[in-house]
Backbone as a ProteinNet text record, in pm:
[ID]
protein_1_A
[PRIMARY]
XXXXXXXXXXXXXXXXXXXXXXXXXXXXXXXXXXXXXXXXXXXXXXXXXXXXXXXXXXXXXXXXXXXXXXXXXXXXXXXXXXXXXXXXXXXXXXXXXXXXXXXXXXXXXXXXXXXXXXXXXXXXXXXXXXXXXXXXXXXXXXXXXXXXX
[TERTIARY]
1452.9	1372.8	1460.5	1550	1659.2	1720.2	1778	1787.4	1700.5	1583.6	1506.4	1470.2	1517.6	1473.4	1570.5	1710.7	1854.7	1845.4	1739.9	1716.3	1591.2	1529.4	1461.7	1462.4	1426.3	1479.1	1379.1	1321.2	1198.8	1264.3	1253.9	1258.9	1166.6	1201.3	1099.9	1002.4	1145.4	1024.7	942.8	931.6	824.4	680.3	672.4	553.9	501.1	552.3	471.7	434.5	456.4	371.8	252	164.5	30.4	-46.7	28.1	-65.7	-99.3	55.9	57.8	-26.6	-39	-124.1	-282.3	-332.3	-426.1	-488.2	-402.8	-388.9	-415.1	-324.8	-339.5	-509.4	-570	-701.6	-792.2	-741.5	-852.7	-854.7	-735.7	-729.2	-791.4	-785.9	-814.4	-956.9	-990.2	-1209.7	-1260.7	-1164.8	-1207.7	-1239.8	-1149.5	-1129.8	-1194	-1213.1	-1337.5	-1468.2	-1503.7	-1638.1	-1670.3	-1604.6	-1599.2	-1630.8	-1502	-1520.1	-1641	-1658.5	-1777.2	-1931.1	-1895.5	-2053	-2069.3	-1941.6	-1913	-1914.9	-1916.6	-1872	-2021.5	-2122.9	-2224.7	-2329.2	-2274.7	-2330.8	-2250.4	-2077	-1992.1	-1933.7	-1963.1	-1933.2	-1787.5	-1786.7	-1611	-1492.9	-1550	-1453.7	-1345	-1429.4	-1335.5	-1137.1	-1199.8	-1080.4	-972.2	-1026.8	-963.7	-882.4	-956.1	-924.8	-768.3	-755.7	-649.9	-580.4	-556.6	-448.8	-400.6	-520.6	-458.2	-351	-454.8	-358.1	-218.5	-158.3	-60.7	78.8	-64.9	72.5	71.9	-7.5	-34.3	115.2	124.4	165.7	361.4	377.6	522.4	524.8	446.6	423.3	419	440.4	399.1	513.6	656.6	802.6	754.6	679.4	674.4	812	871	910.5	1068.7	1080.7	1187.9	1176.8	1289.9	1217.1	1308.3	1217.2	1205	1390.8	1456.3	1595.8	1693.2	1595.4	1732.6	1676.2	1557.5	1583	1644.6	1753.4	1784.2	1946.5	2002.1	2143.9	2164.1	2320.7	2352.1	2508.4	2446.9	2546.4	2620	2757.6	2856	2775.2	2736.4	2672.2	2519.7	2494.7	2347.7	2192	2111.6	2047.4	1986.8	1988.4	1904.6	1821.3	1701.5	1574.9	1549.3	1552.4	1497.9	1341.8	1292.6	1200.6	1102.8	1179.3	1099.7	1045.5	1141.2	1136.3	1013.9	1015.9	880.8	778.8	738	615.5	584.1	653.1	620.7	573.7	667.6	588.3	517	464	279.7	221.2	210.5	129.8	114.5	-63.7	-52.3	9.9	-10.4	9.1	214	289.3	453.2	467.1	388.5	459.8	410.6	331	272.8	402.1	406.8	494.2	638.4	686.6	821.1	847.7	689.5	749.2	767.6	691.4	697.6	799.2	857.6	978.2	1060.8	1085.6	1193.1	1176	1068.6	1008.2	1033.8	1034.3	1074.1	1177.4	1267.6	1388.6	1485.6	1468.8	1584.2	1632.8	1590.2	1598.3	1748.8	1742.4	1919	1909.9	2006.7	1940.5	1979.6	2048.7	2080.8	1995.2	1893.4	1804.6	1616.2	1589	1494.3	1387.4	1302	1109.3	1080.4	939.6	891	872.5	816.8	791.7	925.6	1071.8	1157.8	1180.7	1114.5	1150	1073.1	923.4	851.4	864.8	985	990.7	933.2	881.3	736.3	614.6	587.5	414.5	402.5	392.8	341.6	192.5	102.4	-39.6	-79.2	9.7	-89.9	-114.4	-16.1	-80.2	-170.2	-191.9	-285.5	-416.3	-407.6	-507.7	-593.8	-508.6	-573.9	-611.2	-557.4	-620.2	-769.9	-733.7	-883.9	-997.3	-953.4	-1044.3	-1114.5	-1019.1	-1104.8	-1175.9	-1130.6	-1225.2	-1364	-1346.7	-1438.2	-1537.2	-1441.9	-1586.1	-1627.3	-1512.6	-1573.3	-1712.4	-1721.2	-1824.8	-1937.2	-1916.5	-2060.9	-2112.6	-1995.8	-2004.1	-2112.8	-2078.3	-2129.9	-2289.1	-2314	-2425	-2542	-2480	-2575.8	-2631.9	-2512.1	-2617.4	-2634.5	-2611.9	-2661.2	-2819.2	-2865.2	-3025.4	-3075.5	-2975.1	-3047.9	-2964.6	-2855.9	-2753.5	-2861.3	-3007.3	-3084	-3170.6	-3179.2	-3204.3	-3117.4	-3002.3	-2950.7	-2813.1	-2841.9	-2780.8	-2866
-117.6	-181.8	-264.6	-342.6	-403.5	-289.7	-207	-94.5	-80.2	-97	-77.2	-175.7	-297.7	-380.7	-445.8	-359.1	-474	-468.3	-413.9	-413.8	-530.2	-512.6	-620.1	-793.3	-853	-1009.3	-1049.2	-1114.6	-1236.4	-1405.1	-1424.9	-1543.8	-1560.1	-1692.7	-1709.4	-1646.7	-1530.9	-1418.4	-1324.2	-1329.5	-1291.8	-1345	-1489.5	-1525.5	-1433.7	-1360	-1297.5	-1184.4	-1142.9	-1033.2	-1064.8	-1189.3	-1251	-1179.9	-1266.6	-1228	-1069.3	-1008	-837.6	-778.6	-800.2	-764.1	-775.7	-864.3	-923.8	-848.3	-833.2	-730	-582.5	-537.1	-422.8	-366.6	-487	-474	-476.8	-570.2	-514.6	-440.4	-337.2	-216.1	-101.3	-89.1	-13.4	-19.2	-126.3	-197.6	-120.2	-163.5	-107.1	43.9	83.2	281.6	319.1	256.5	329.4	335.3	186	195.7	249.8	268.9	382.7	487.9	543.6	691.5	751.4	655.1	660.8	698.3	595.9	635.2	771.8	785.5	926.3	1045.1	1023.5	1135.7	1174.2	1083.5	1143.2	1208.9	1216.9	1265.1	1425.9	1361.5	1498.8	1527.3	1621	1670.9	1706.9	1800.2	1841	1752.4	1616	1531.7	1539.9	1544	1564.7	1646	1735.7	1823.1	1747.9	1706.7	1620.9	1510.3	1469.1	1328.9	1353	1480.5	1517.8	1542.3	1606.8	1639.8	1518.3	1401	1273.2	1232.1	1235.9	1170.9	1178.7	1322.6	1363.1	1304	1303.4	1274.4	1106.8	1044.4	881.6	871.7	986.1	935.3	911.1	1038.6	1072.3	965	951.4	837.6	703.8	639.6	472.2	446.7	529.4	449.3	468.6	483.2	531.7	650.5	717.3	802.4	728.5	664.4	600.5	478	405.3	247.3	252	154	171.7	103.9	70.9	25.5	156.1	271.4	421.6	474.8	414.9	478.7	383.8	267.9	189.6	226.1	151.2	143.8	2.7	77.8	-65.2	-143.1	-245.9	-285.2	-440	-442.3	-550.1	-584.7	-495.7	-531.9	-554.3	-571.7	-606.1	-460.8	-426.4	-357.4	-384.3	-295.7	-321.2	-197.4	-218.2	-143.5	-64.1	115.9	200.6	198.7	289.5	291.1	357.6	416.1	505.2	407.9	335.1	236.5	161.1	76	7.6	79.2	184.7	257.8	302.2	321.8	346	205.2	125.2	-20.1	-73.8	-24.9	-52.6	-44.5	79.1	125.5	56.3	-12.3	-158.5	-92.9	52.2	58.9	93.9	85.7	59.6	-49.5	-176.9	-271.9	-337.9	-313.2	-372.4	-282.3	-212.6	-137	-165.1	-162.2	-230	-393.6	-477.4	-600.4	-653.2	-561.5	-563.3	-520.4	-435.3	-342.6	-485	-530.9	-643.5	-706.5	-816.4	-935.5	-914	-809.8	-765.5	-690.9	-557.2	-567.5	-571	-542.4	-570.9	-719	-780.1	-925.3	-929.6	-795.8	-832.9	-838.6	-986	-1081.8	-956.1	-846.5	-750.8	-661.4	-612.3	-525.2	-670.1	-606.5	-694.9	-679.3	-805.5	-806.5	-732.3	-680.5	-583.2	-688.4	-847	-901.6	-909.8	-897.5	-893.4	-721.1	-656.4	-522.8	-521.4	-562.1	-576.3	-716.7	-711.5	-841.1	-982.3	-988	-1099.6	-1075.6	-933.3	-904.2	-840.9	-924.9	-849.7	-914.9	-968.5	-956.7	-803.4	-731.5	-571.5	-543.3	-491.3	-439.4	-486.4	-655.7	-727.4	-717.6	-705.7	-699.1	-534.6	-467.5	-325.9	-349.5	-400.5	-451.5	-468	-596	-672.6	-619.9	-524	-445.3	-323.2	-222.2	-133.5	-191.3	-310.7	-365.4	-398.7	-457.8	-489.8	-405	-296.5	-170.6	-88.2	-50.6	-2.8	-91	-201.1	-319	-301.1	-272.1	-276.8	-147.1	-15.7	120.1	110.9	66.9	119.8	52.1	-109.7	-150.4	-118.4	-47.6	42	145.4	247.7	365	399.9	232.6	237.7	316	246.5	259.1	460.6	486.2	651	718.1	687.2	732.3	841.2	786.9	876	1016.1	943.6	1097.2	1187.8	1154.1	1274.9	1330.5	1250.8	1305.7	1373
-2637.5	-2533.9	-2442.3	-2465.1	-2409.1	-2299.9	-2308.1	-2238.5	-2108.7	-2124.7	-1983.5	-1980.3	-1989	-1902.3	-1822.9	-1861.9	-1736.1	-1630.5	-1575.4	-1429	-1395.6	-1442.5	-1468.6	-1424.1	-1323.3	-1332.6	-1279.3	-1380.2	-1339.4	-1291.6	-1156.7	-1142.2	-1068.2	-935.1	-886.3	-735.2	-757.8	-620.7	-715.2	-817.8	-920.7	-934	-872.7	-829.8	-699.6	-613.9	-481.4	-587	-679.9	-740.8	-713.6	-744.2	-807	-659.1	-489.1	-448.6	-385.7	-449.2	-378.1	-456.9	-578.9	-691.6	-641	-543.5	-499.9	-400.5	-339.5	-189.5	-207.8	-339.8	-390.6	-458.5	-512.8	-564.8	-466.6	-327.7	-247	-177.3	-119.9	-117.1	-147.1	-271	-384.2	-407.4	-422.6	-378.3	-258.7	-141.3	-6.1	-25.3	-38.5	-50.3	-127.8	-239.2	-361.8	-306.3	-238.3	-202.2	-91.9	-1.8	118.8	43.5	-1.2	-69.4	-143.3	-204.3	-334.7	-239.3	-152	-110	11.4	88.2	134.1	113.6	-74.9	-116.3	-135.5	-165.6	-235	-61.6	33.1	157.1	221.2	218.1	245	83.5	-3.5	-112.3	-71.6	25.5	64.1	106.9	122.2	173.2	11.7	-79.7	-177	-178	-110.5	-108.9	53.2	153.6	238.3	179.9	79	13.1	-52.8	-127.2	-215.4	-121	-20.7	60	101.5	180.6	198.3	98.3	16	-112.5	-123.3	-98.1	-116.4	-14.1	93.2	231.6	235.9	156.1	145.4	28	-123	-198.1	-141.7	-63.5	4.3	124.6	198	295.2	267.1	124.9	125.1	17.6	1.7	-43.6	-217.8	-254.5	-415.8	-443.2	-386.7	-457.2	-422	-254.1	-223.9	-177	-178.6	-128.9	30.4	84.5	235.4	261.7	182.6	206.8	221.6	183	232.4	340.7	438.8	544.2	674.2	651	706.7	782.9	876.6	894.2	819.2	742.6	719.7	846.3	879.2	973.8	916.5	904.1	826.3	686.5	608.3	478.6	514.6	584.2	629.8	671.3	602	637.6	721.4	884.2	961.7	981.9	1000.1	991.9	1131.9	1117	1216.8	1200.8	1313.9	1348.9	1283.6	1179.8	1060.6	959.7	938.1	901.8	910.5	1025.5	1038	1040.1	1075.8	1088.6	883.5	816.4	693.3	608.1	689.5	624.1	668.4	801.7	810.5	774.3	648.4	599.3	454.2	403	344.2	197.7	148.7	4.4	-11.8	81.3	133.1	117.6	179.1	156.6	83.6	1.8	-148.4	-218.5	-276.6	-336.8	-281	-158.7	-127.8	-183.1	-173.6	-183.2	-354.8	-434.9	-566.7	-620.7	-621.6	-589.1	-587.1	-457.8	-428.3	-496.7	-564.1	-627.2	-760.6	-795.9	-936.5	-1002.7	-907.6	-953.3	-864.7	-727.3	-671.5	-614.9	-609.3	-518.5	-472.4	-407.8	-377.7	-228.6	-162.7	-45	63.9	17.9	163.9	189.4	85.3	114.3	151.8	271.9	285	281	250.9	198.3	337.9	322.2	453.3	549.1	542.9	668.4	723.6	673.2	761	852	767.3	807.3	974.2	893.6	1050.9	1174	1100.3	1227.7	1229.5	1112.2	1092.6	1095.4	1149.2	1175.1	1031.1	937	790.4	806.3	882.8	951.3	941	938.8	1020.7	892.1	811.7	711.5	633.5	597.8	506	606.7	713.1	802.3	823	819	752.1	597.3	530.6	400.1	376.9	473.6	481.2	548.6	670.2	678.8	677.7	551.9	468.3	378.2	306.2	270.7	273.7	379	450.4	516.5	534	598.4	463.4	415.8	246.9	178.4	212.9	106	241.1	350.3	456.5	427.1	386.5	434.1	313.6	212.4	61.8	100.5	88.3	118.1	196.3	284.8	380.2	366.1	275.2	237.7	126.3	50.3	-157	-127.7	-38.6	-74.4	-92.3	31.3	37.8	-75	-175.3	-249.6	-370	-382.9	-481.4	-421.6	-279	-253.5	-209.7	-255.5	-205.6	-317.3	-410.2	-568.3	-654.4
[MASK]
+++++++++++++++++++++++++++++++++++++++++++++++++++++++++++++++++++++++++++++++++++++++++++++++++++++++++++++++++++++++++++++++++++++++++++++++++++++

């Protein structure tokens, strides 16, 4: 067990887990309850959904972290344009900043609000509002959800 964990270093950018962790659940709330109640109206969105899925899972730094599509200039990663556009996207920089907070914290590869310049607003703000339309989307058409299951 020692073995997998030398990468591993909990200090104190290990506290921003709590609120990416946070961000990540309401994400995840938003899209279910959208979906959930979509699905029971378009049956086929199902199969849309999986293809999303696919180009969401290659699209949001899970397989790579957003520090290899960078230049590095005098030791310093500076961020292309591929770059920022992948870390707009909110489930990249939940996953980039956990990623950092938990094993890399190394000061040359940087958290996404440096990637975006400071506007890490957009993505928590798309956050907040799938959320937010997911919890209106669902409430609105709980009621007809029996006639049409």
């Amino acid at each position: 067990i020692a073995g997998l964990s030398h990468n591993l270093s909990l200090g104190w950018y290990s506290l921003a887990v709590v609120p990416l962790l946070l961000e990540l659940y309401a994400l995840v709330i938003g899209i279910s309850m959208l979906l959930s109640s979509l699905f029971v109206f378009y049956r086929d969105l199902g199969h849309i959904w999986e293809i999303f899925t696919q180009l969401l899972f290659y699209g949001s730094a899970v397989v790579f972290p957003l520090s290899l599509k960078g230049n590095v200039v005098n030791g310093v990663l500076q961020p292309i344009r591929l770059m920022r556009l992948v870390a707009l996207n909110p489930v990249a920089q939940i996953i980039e900043d956990i990623r950092h907070a938990l094993v890399t914290q190394d000061p040359r590869v940087p958290w996404t609000a440096t990637i975006l310049g400071g506007r890490i607003l957009l993505p928590i703000a798309v956050t907040v509002t799938v959320a937010v339309v997911g919890l209106a989307v669902f409430q609105r058409l709980a009621p007809r959800f029996s006639e049409n299951l």
